[in-house]
CSV table of N, CA and C in Angstrom, one decimal:
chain,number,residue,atom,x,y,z
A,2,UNK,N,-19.7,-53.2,-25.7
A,2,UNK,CA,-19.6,-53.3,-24.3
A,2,UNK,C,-18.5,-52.3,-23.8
A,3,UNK,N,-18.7,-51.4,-22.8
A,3,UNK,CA,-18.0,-50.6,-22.1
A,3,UNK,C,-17.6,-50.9,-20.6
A,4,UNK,N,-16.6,-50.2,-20.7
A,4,UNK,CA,-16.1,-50.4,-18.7
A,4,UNK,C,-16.4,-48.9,-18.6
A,5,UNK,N,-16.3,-48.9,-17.2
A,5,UNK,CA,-16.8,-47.3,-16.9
A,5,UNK,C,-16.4,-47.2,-15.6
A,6,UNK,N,-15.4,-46.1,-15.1
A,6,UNK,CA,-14.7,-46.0,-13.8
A,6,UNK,C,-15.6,-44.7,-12.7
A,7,UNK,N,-16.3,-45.0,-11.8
A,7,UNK,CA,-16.6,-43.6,-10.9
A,7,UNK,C,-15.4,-43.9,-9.8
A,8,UNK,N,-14.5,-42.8,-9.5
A,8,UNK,CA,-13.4,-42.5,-8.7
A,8,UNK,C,-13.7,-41.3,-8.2
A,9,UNK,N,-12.9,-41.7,-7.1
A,9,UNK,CA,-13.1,-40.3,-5.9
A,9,UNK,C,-11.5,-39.2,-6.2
A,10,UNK,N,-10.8,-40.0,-7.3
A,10,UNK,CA,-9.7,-39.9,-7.5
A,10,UNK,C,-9.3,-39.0,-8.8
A,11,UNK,N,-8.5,-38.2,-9.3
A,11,UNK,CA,-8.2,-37.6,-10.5
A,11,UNK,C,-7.0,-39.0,-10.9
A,12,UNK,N,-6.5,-38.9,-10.4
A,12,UNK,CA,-5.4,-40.2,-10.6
A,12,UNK,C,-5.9,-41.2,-11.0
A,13,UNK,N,-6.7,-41.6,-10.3
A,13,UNK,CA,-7.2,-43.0,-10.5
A,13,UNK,C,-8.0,-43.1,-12.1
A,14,UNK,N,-8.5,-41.8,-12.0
A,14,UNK,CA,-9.6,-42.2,-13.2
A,14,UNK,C,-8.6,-41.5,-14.5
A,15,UNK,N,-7.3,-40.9,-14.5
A,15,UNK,CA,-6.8,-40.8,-15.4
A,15,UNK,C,-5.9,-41.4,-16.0
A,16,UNK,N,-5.4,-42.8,-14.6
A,16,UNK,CA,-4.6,-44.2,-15.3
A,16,UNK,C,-5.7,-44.9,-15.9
A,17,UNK,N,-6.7,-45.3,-15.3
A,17,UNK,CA,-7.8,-45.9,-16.7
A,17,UNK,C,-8.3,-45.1,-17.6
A,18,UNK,N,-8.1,-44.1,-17.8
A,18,UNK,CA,-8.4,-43.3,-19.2
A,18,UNK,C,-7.5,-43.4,-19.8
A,19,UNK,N,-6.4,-43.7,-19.5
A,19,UNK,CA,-5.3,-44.0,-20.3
A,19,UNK,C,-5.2,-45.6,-20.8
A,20,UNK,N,-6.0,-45.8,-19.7
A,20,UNK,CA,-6.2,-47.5,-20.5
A,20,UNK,C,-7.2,-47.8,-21.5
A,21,UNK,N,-8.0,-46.5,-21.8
A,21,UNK,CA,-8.9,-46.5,-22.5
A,21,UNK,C,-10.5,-46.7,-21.7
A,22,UNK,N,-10.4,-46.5,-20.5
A,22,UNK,CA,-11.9,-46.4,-19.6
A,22,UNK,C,-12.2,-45.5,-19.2
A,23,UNK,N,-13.2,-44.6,-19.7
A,23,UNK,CA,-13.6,-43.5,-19.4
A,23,UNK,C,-14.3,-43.6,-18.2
A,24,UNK,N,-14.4,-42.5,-17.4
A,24,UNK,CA,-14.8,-42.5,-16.3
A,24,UNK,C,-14.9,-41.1,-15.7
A,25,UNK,N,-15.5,-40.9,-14.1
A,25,UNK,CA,-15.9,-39.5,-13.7
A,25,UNK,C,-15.6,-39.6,-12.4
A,26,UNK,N,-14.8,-38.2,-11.8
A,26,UNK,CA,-14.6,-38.2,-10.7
A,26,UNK,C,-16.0,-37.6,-10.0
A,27,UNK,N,-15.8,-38.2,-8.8
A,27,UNK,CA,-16.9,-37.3,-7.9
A,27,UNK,C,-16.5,-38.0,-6.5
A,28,UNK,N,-17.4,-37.0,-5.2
A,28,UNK,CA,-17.2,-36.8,-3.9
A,28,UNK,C,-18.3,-37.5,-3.3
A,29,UNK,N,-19.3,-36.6,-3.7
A,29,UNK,CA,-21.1,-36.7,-2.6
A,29,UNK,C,-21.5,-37.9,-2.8
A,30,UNK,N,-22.2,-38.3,-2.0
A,30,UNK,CA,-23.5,-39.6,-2.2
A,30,UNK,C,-24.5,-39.4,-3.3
A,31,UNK,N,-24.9,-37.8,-3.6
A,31,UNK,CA,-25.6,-37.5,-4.5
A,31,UNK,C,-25.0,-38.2,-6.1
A,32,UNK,N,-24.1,-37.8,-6.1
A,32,UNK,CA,-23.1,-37.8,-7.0
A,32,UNK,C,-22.5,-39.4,-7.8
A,33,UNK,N,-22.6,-39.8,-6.4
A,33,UNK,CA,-22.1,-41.7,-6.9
A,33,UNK,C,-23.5,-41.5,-7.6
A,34,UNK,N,-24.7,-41.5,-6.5
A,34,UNK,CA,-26.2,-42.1,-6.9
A,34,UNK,C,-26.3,-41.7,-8.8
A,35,UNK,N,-25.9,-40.4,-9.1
A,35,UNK,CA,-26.2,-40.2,-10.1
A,35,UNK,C,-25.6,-40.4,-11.5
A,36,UNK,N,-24.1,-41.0,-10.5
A,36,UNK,CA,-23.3,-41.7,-11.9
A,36,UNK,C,-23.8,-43.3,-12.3
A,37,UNK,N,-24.3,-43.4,-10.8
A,37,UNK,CA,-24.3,-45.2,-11.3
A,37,UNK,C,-25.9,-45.0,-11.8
A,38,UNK,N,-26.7,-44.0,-11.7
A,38,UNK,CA,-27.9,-43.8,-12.6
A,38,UNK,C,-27.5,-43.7,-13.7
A,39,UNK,N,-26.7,-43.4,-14.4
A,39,UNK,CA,-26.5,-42.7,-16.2
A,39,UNK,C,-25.7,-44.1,-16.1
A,40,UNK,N,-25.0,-45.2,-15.6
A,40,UNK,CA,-24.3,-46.4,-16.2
A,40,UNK,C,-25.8,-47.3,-16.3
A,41,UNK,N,-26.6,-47.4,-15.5
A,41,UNK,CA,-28.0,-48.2,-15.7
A,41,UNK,C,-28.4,-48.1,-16.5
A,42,UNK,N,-28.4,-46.8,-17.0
A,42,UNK,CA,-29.4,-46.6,-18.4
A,42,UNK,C,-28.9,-46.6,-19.6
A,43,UNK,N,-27.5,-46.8,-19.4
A,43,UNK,CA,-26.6,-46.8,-20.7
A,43,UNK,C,-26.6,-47.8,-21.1
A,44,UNK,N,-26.9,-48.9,-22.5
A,44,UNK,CA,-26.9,-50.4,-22.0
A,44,UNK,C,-25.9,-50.8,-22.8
A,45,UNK,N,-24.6,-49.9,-23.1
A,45,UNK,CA,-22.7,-50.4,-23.6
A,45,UNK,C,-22.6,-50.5,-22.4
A,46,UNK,N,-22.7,-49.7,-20.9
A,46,UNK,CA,-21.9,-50.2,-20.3
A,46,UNK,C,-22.2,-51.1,-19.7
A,47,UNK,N,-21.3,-52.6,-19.4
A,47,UNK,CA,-21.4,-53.4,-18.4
A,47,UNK,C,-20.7,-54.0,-17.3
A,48,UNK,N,-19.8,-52.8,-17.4
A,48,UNK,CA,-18.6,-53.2,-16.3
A,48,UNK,C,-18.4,-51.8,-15.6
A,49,UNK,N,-18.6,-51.8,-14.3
A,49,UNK,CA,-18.5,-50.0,-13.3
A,49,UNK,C,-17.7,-50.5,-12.2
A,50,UNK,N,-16.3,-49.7,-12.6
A,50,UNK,CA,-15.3,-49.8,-11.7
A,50,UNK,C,-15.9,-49.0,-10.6
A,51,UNK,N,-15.3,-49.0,-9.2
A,51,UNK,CA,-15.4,-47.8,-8.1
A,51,UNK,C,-14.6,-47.8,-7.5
A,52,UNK,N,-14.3,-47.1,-6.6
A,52,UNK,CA,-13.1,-47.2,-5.8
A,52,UNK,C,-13.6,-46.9,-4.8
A,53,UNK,N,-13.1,-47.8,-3.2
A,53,UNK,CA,-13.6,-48.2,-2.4
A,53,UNK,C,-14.1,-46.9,-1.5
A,54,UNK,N,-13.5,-46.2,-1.3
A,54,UNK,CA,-14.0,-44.7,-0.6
A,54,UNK,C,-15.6,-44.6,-1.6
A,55,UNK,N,-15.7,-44.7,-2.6
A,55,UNK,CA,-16.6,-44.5,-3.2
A,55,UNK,C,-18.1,-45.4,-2.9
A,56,UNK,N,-17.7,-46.8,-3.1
A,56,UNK,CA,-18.5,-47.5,-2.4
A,56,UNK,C,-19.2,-47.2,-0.9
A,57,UNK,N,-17.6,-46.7,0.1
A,57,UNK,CA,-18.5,-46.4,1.1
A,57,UNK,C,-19.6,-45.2,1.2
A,58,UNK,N,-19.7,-44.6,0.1
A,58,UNK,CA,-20.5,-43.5,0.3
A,58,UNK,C,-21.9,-44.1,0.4
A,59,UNK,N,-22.5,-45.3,-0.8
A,59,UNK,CA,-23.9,-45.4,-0.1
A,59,UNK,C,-23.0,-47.0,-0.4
A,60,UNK,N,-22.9,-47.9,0.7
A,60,UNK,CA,-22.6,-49.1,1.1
A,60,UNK,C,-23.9,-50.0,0.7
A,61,UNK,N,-24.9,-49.7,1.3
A,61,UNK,CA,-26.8,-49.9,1.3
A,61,UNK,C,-27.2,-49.8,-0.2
A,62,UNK,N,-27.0,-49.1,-1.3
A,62,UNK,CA,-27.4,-49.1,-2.5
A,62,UNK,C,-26.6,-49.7,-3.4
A,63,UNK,N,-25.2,-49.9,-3.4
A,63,UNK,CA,-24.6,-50.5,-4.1
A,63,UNK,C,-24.1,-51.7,-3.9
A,64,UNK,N,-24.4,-52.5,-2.2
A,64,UNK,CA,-24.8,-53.7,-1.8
A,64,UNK,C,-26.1,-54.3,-2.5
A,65,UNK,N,-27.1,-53.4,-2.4
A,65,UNK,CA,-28.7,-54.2,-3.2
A,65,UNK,C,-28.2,-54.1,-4.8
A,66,UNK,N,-27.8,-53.1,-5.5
A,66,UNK,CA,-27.5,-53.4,-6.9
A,66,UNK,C,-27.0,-54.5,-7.2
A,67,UNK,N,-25.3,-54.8,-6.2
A,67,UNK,CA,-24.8,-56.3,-6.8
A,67,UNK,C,-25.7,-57.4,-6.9
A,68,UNK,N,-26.5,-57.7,-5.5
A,68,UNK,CA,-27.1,-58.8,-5.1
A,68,UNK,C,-28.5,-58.5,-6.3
A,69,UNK,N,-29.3,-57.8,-6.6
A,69,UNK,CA,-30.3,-57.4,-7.3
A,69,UNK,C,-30.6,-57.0,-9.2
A,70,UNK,N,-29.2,-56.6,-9.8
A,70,UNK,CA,-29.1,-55.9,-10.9
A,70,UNK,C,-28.0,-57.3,-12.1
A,71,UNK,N,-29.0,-57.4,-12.8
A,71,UNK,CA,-28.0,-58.5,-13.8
A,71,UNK,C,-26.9,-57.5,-14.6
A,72,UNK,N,-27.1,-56.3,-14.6
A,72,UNK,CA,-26.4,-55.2,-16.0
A,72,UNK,C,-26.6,-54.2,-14.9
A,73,UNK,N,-25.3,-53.0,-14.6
A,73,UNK,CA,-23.9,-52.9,-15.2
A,73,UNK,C,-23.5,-54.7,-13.7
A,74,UNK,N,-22.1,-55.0,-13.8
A,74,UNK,CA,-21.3,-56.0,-12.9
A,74,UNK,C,-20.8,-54.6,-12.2
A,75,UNK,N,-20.9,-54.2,-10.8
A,75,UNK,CA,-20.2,-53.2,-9.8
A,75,UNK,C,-18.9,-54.1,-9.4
A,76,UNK,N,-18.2,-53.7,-9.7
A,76,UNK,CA,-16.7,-54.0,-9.1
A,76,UNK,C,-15.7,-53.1,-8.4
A,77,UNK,N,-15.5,-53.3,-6.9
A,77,UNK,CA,-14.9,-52.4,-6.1
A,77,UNK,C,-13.4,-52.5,-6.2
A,78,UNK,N,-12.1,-51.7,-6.4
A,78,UNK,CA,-11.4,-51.6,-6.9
A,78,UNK,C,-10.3,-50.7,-5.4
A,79,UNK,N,-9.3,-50.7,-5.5
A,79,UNK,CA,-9.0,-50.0,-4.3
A,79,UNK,C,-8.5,-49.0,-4.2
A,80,UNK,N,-8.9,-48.2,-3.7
A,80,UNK,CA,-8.3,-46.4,-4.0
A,80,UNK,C,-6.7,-46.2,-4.0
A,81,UNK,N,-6.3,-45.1,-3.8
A,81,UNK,CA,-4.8,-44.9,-4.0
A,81,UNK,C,-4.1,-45.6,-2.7
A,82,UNK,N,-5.2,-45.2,-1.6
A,82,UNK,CA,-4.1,-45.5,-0.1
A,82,UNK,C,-3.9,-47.1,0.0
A,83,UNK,N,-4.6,-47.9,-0.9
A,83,UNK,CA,-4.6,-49.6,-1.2
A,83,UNK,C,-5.1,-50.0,0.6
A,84,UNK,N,-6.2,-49.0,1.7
A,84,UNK,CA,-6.6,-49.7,2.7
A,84,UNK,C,-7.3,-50.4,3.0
A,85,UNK,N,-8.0,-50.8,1.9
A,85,UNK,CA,-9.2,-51.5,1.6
A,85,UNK,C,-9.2,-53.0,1.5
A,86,UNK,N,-9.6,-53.9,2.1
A,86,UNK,CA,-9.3,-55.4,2.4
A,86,UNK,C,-10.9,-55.8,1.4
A,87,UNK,N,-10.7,-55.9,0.2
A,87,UNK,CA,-11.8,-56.3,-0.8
A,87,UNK,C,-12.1,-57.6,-0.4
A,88,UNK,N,-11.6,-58.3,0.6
A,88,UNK,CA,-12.3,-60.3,0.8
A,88,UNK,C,-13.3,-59.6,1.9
A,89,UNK,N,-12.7,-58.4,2.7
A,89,UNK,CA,-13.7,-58.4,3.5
A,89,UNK,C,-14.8,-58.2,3.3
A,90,UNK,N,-14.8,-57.5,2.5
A,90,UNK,CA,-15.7,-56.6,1.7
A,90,UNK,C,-17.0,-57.4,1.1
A,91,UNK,N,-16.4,-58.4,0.3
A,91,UNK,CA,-16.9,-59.4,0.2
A,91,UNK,C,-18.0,-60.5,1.0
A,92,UNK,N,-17.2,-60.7,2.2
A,92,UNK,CA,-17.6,-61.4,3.1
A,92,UNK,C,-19.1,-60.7,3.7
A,93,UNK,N,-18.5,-59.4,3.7
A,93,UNK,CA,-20.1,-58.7,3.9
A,93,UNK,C,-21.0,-58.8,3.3
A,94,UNK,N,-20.7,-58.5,2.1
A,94,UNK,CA,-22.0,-59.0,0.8
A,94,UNK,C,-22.7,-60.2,0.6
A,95,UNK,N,-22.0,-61.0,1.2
A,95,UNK,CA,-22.4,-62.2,1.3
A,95,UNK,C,-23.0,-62.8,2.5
A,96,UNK,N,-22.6,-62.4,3.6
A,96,UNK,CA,-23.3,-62.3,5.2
A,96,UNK,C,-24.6,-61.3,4.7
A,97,UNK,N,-24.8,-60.4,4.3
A,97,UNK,CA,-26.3,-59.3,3.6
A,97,UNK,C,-27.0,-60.3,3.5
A,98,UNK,N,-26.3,-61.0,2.1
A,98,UNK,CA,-27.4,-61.9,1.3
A,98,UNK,C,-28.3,-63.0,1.8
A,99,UNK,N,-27.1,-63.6,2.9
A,99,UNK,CA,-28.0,-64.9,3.5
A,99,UNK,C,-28.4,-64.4,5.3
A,100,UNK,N,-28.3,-63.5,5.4
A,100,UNK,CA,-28.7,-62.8,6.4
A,100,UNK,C,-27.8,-63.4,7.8
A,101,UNK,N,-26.5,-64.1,8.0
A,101,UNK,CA,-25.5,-64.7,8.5
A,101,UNK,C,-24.5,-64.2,8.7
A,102,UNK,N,-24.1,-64.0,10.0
A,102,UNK,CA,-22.7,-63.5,10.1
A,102,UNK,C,-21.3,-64.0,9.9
A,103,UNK,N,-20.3,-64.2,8.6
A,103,UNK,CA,-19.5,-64.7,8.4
A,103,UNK,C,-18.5,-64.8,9.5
């Protein structure tokens, strides 16, 4: 079983490589799409850190993975500037799922 970090960050993904989580920086939408492709098909990893700028890049695809995907667990994580209100975050995912506005 692997953890696996996509960061928009060099920082970020070089304090978890120091923790022993390997991981890959990237920018584009292309780019998330194609990292969280190579963790789906990988079947050590089960744990995909992101950092929240990152999530926002496709909101819509890595919203249906949580709700939809038993393997990798997507867990949003908060970038350097710590602006990110993860309950909110939350609250949205969960207003998606039951079609309700929290």
């Amino acid at each position: 079983m692997k953890v696996f970090c996509i960061s928009d960050n060099v920082d970020t993904q070089l304090g978890l490589r120091l923790a022993g989580i390997e991981g890959v920086v990237v920018h584009e939408r292309q780019e998330v799409l194609d990292a969280l492709d190579k963790c789906i098909a990988n079947p050590e990893i089960v744990i995909v850190l992101m950092t929240t700028k990152i999530v926002n890049t496709c909101p819509d695809i890595i919203s249906n993975m949580k709700l939809n995907y038993q393997k990798p667990l997507l867990v949003e994580i908060p970038d350097r500037h710590g602006s990110a209100k993860v309950g909110e975050t939350i609250d949205k995912y969960i207003s998606e799922a039951i079609g309700i506005k929290l």
